[in-house]
CSV table of C-alpha atoms and ligand atoms in Angstrom, one decimal:
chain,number,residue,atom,x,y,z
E,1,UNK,CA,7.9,39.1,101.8
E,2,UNK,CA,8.2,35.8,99.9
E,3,UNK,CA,10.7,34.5,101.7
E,4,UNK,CA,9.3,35.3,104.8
E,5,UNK,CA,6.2,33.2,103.4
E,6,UNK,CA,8.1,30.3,102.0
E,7,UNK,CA,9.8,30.3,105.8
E,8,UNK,CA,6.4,30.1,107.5
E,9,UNK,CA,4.9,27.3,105.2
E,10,UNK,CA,8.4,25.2,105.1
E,11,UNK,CA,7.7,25.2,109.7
E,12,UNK,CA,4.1,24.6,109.1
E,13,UNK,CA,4.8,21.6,106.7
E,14,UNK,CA,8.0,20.0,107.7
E,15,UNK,CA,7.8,20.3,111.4
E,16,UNK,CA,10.5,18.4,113.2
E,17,UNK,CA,10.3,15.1,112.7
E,18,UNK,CA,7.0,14.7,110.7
E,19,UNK,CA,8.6,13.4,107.8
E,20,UNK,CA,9.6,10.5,110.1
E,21,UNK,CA,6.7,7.5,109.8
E,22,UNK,CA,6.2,5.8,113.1
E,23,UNK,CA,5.4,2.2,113.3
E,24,UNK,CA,2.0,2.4,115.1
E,25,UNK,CA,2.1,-1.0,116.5
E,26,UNK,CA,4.6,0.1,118.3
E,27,UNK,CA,2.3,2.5,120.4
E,28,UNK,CA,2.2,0.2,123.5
E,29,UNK,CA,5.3,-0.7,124.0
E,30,UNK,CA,6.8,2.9,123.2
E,31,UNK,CA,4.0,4.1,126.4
E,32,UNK,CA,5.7,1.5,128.2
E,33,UNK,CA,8.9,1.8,127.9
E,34,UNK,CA,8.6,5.7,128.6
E,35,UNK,CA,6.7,5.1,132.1
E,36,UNK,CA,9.2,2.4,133.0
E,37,UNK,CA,11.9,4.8,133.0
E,38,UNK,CA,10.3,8.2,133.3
E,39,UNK,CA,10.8,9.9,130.2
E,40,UNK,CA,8.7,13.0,129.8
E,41,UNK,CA,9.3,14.8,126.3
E,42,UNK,CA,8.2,18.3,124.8
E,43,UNK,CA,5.9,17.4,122.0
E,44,UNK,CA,7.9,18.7,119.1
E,45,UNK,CA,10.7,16.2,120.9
E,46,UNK,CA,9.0,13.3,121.4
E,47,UNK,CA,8.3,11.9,117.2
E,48,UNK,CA,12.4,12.7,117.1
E,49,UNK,CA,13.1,10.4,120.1
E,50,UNK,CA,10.4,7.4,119.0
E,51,UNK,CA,11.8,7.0,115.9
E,52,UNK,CA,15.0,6.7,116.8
E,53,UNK,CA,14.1,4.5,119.8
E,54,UNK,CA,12.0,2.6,117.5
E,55,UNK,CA,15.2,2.0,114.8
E,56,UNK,CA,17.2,1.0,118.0
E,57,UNK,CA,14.9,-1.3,118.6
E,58,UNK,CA,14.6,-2.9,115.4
E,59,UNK,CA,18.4,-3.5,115.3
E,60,UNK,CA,18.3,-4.7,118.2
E,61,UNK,CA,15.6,-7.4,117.6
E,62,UNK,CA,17.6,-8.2,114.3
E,63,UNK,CA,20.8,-9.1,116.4
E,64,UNK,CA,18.7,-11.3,118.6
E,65,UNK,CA,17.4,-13.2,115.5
E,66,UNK,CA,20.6,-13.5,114.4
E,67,UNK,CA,22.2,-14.7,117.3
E,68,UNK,CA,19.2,-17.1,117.7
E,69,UNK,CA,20.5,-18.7,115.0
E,70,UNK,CA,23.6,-19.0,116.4
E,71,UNK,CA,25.6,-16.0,114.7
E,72,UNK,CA,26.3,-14.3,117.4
E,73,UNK,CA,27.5,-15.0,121.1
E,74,UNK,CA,25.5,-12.6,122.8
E,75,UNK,CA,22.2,-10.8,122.7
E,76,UNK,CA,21.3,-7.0,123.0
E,77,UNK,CA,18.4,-5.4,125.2
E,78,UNK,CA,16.7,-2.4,125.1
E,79,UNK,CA,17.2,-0.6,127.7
E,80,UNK,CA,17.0,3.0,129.4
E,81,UNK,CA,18.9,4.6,126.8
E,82,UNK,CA,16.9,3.5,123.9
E,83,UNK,CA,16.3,7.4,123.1
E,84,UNK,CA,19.5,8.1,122.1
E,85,UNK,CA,21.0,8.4,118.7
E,86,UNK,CA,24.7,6.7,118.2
E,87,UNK,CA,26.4,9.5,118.2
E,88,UNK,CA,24.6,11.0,121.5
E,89,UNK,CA,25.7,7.7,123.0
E,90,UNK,CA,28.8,8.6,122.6
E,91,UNK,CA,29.1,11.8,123.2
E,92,UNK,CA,27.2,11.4,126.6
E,93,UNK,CA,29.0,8.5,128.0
E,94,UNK,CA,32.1,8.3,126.6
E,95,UNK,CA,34.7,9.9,128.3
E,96,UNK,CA,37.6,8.2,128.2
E,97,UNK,CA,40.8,10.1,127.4
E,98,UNK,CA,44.0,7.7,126.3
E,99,UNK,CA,47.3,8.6,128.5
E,100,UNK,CA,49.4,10.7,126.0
E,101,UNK,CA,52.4,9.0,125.1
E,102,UNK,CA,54.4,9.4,128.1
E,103,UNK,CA,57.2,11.7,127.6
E,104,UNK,CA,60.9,11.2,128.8
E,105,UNK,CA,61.8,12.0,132.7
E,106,UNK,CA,57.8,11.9,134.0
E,107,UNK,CA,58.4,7.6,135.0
E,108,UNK,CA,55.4,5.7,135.6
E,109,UNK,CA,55.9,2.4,137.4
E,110,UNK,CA,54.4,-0.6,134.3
E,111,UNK,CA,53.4,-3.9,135.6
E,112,UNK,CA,54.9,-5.9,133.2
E,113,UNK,CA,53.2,-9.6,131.9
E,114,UNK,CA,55.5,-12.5,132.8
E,115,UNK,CA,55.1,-16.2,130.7
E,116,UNK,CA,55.9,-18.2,133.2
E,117,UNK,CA,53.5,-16.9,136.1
E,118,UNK,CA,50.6,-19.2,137.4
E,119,UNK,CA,46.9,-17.5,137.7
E,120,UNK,CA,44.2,-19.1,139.0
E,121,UNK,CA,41.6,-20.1,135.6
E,122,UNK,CA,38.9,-17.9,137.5
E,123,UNK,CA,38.9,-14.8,139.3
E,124,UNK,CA,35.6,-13.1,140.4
E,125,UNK,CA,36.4,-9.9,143.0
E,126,UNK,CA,32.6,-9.3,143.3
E,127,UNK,CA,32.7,-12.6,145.4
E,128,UNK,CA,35.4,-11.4,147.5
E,129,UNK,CA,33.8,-7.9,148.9
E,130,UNK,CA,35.5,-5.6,146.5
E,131,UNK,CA,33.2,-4.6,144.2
E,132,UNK,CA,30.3,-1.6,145.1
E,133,UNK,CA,27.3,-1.7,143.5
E,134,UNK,CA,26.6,-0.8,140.4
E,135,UNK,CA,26.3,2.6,139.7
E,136,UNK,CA,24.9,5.3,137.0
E,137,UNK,CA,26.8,8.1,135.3
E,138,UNK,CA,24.4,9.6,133.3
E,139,UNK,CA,24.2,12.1,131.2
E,140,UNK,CA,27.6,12.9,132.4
E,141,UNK,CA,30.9,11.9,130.5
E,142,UNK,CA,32.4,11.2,133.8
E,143,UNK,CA,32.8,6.8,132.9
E,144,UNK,CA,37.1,8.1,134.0
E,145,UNK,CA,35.9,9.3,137.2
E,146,UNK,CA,33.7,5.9,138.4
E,147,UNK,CA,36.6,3.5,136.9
E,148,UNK,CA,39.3,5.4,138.9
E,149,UNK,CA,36.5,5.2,141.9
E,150,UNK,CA,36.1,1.2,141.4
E,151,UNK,CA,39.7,0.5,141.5
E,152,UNK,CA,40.5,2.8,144.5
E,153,UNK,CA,37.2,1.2,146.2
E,154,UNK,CA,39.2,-2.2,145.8
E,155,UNK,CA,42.4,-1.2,146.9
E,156,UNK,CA,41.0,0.6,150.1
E,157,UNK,CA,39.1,-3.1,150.7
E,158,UNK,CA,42.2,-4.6,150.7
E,159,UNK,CA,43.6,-2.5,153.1
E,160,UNK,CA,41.0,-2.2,155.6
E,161,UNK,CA,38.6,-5.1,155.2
E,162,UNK,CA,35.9,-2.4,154.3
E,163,UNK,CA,33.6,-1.3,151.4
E,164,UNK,CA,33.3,1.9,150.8
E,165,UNK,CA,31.7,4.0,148.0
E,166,UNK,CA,33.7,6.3,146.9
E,167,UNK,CA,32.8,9.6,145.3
E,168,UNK,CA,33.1,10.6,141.5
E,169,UNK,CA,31.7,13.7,142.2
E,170,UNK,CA,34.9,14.6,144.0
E,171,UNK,CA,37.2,13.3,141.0
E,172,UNK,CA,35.2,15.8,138.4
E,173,UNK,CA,35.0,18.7,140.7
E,174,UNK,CA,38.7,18.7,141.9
E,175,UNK,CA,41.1,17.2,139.3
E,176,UNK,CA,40.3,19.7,136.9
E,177,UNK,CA,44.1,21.3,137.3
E,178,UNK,CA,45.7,18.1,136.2
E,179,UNK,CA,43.7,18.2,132.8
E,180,UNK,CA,40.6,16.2,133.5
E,181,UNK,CA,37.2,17.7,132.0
E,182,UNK,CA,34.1,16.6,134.3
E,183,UNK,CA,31.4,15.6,132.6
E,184,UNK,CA,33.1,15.9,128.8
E,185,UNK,CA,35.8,13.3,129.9
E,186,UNK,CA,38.8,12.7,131.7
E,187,UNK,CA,41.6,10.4,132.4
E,188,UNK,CA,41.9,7.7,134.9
E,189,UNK,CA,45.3,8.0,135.8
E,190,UNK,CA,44.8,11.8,136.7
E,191,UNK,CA,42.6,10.6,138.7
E,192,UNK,CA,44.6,8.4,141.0
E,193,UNK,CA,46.9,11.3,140.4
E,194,UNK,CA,44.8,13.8,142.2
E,195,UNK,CA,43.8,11.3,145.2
E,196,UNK,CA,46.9,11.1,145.9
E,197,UNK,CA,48.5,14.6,145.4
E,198,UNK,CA,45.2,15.6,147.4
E,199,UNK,CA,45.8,13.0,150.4
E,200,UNK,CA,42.7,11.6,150.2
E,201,UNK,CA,39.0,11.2,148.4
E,202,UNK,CA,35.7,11.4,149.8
E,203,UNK,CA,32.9,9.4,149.8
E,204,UNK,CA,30.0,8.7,147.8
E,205,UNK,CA,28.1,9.5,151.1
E,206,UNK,CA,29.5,12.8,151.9
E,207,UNK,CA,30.5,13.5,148.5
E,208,UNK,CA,27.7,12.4,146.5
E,209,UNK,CA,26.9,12.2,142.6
E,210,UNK,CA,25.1,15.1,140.8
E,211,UNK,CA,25.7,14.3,137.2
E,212,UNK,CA,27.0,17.5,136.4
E,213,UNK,CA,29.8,20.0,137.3
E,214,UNK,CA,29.3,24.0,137.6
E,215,UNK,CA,29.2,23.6,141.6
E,216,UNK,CA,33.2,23.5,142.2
E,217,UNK,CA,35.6,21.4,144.7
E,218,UNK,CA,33.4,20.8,147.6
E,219,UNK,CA,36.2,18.1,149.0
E,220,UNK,CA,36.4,17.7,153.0
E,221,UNK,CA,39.4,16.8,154.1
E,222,UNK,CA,37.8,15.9,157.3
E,223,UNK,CA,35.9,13.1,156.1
E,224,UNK,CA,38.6,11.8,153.5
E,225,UNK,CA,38.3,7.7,153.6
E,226,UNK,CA,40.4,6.8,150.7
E,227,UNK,CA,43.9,7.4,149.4
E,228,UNK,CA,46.9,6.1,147.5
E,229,UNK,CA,50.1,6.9,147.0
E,230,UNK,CA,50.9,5.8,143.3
E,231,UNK,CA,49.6,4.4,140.1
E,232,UNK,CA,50.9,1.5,137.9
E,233,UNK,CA,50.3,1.0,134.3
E,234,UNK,CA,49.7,-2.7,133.1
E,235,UNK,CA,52.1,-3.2,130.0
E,236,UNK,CA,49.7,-1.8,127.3
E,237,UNK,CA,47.9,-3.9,124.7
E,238,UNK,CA,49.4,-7.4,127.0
E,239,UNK,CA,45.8,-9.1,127.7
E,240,UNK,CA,48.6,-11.9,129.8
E,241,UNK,CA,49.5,-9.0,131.8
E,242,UNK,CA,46.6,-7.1,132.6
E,243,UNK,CA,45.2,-10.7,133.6
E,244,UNK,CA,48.0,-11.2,135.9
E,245,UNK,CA,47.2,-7.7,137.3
E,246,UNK,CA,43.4,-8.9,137.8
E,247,UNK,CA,44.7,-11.8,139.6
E,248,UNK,CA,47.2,-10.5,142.0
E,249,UNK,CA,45.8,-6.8,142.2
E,250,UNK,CA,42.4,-6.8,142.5
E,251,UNK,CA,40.0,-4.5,140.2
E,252,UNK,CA,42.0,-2.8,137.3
E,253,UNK,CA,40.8,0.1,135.3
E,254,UNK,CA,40.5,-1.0,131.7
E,255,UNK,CA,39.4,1.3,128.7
E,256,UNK,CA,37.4,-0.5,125.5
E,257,UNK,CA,36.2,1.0,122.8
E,258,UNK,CA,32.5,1.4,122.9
E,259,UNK,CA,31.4,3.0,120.2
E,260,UNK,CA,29.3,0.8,118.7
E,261,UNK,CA,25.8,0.1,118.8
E,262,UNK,CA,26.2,-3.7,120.1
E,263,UNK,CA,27.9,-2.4,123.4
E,264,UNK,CA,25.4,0.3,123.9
E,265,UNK,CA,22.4,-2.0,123.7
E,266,UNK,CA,24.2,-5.5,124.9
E,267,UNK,CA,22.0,-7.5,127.4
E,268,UNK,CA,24.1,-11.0,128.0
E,269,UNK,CA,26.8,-13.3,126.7
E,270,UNK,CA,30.4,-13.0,125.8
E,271,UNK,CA,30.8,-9.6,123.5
E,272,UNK,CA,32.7,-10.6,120.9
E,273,UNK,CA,31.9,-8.2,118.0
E,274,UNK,CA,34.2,-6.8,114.3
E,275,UNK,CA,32.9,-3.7,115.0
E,276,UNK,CA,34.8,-2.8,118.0
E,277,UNK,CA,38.3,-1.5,117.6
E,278,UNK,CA,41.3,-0.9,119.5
E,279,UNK,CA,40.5,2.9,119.6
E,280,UNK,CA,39.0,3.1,123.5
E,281,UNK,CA,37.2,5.6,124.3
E,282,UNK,CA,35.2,4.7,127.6
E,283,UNK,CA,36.5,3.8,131.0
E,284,UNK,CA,34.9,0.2,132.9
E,285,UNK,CA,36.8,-1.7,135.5
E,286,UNK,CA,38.1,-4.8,135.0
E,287,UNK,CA,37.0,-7.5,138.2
E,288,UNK,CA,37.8,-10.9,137.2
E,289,UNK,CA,37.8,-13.0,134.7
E,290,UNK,CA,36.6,-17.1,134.0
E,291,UNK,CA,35.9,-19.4,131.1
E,292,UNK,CA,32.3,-20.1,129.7
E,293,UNK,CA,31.9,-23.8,127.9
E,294,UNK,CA,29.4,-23.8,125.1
E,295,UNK,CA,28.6,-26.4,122.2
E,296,UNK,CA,32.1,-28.0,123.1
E,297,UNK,CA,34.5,-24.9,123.1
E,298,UNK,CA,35.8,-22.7,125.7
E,299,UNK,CA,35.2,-19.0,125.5
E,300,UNK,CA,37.4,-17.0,127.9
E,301,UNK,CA,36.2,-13.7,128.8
E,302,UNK,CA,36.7,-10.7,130.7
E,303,UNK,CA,34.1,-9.7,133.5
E,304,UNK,CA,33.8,-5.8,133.1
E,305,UNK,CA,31.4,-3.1,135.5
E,306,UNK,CA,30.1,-0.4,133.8
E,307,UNK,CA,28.2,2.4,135.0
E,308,UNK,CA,25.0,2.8,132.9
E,309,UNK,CA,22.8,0.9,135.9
E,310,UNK,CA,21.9,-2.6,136.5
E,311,UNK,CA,19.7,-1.9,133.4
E,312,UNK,CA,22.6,-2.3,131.2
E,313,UNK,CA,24.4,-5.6,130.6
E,314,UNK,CA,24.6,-8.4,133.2
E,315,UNK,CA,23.1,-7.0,136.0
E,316,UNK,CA,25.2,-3.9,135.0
E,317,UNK,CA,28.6,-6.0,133.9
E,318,UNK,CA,30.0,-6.9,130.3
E,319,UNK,CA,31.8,-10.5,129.6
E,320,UNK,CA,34.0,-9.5,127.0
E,321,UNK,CA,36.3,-11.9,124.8
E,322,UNK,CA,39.1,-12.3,126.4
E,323,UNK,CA,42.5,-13.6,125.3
E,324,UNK,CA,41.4,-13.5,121.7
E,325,UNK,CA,42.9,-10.4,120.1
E,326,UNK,CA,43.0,-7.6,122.8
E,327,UNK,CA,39.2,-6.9,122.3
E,328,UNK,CA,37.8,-3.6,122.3
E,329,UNK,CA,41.6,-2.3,123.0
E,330,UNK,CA,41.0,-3.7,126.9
E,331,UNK,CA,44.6,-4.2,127.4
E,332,UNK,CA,45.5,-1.0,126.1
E,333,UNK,CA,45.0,1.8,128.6
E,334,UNK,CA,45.2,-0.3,132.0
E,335,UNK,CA,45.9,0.9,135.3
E,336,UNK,CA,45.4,1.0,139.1
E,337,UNK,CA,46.4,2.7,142.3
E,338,UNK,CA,48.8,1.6,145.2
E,339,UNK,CA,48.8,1.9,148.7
N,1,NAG,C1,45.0,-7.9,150.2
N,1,NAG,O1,46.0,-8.3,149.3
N,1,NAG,C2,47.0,-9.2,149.8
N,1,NAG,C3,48.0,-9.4,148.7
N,1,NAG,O2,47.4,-9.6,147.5
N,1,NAG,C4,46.3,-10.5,150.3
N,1,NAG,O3,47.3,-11.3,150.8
N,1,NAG,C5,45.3,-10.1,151.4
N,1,NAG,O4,44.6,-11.3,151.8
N,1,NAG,C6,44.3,-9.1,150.8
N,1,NAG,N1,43.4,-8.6,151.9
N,1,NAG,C7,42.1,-8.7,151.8
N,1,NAG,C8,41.3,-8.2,153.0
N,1,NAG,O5,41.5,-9.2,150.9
N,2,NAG,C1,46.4,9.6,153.2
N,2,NAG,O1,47.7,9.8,153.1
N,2,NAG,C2,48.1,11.0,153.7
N,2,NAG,C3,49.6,11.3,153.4
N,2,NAG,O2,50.4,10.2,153.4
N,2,NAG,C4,48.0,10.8,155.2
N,2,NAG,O3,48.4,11.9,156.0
N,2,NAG,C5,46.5,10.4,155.5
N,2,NAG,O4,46.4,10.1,156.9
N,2,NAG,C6,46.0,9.3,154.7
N,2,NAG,N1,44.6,9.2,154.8
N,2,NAG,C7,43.9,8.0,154.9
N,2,NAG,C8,42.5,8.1,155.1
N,2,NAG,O5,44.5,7.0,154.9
C-alpha cells in the first residue's frame, strides 16, 4: 500500500517534463514555429519537445554569435527539426551503412584519382539539368535510398537528355534480400545493386514516397524508367579522386558523417567544423564543386544535396570543406552507377 502511494504521488509531482523550466519569452516564437510546420503534440509531449527545441535553439543562436565574430565559416538555422533531441536526429535520419571491407573474389570496379588529370575549378550539375529537386526523407532512415536515387537520376539524364524522379520507395521496399533495412538504413551500393539485378527502377511518380516500409515490393516492371548495369567505387578517402569523379561522372554518392549538432541545424556557408569525423554515417550526393573567396583566401568546398527539404541548408544543399582533410569522411564511401 505504501508503495503504491509513493508511486501515485511521484506521477502526480514529477510528471514528464515538469521539472524542465521553460523560457517564457519564448512563447511566441515556440507558437510560431509549431504552425509553420504543423506540429501538433499530446500535452504530456509537448513541455518534453519545447525544451529541447528551446536548448537547440539556444545553441544555435550561440554559433551565430560566434561566427559573427568571425569564428566560424558558416551559420546554423532553426529549422523543421528543431524538436528533436541529438540522438533522435540521428537515429531518424541517419542511415548510412559503410560497405564492409570487400572480401577477396566479389571485384568491384574503383575509379582511381590520377595527379596529373585537368578538372575544370568549378562544376555545378544542378546547372546542367541533372539534379531533381530537393526532396524529404523523413522520419525514415532511408538517406541510402535518395543518394543511390540522385546518382541514378544523373546518370539516366546523361543518357536520355531527361529528368526523371526516381523512386526511393522502390529501393526500401525491394532491396531488402541484398541486406538493406528500409527506413533503419541501408547501403548505397546495394542499391545500384538491386537496380540493376532487378532491370530497372521506377519512378517517384508511379512509385511514390511513403516514409515508411510494412507495405512490401510494389515494383512494376511495366513502368521501369531507369537502370544500370554496374557500380564503381571512387578510391576511398581520395577527395582528388572523388573530385575527378564529380567532374567527369556527374553526381556521385558521398557519405559524411553527420552526427553532430552543427550539420543538423546548418543554414549557410562552407561547413567546416572539429566535430565531425571520418566515421559516416548518412548518405548525400555529391553535384559539384567551386571555390568561395573571402577576406583574401580561397575556400574550396564541396556542393552536397541532402534530403531534409529545402528547409535545411542552402535551399536544401551543404557546401562542405573541401580538399582540406577529407571532411566529414566525404571521400570515404563514394560511389555511382554505370550505364
Ligand atoms: C553525357 O556524358 C558524356 C561523357 O561525359 C558527355 O560527353 C555528354 O555530353 C553527356 N550528355 C548529356 C546529355 O549531358
Ligand atoms: C534495363 O536493362 C534491361 C537488361 O539489360 C533491359 O532489358 C531493359 O530494357 C532496360 N530498361 C531500360 C528502361 O533501359
Amino acid at each position: 500500500m505504501g508503495l503504491f502511494f509513493m508511486a501515485v504521488v511521484t506521477l502526480l509531482v514529477f510528471p514528464r517534463g515538469s521539472s524542465i523550466t521553460l523560457n517564457r519569452a519564448l512563447e511566441g516564437a515556440w507558437k510560431g514555429w509549431k504552425e509553420i510546420h504543423s506540429k501538433e503534440y499530446l500535452e504530456e509531449e509537448e513541455v518534453f519537445r519545447r525544451a529541447v527545441w528551446e536548448k537547440n535553439l539556444q545553441r544555435i543562436e550561440q554559433h551565430n554569435l560566434e561566427a559573427a565574430l568571425g569564428k566560424h565559416s558558416f551559420q546554423l538555422a532553426m529549422n523543421h527539426l528543431g524538436d528533436l533531441t541529438d540522438e533522435e536526429f540521428n537515429q531518424m535520419l541517419n542511415g548510412f551503412h559503410p560497405n564492409p571491407v570487400q572480401r577477396q573474389g566479389k571485384e568491384v570496379a574503383v575509379f582511381q584519382g590520377s595527379t596529373d588529370w585537368d578538372v575544370p575549378k568549378e562544376v555545378d550539375w544542378r546547372t546542367k539539368g541533372y539534379v531533381t529537386p530537393v526532396k524529404n526523407q523523413g522520419h525514415c532512415g532511408a538517406c541510402w535510398a535518395f543518394s543511390a536515387t540522385g546518382a541514378l537520376e544523373g546518370l539516366l539524364f546523361n543518357k536520355t537528355g531527361k529528368l526523371v524522379a526516381l523512386s526511393e520507395q522502390n529501393l526500401i521496399d525491394c532491396s531488402w534480400k541484398l541486406g538493406n533495412h528500409g527506413c533503419r538504413g541501408g547501403y548505397i551500393t546495394r542499391a545500384f545493386q538491386y537496380v540493376r539485378d532487378n532491370g530497372g527502377i521506377n519512378s517517384e511518380q508511379d512509385y511514390p514516397y511513403l516514409e515508411k516500409e510494412e507495405l512490401g515490393c510494389r515494383y512494376n516492371a511495366q513502368v521501369r524508367v531507369g537502370n544500370c548495369t554496374s557500380l564503381v567505387q571512387v578510391q576511398a578517402g581520395s577527395e582528388v579522386a572523388l573530385e575527378q569523379a564529380v567532374a567527369t561522372v556527374g553526381p556521385v554518392s558521398v557519405a559524411v558523417d553527420a552526427r553532430s549538432f552543427l550539420f543538423h541545424f546548418y543554414k549557410s556557408g562552407v561547413f567546416a567544423s572539429s566535430w565531425c569525423s571520418h566515421w559516416v554515417n548518412h548518405a548525400m550526393l555529391a553535384v559539384g564543386y567551386g571555390t568561395v573567396q573571402e577576406d583574401g583566401t580561397n575556400t574550396d568546398y564541396w556542393i552536397l544535396k541532402n534530403s531534409w527539404t529545402e528547409n535545411w541548408g542552402e535551399q536544401g544543399y551543404m557546401r562542405l570543406v573541401k580538399g582540406f582533410d577529407n571532411h566529414c569522411g566525404v571521400a570515404n564511401q563514394a560511389s555511382y552507377p554505370t550505364l
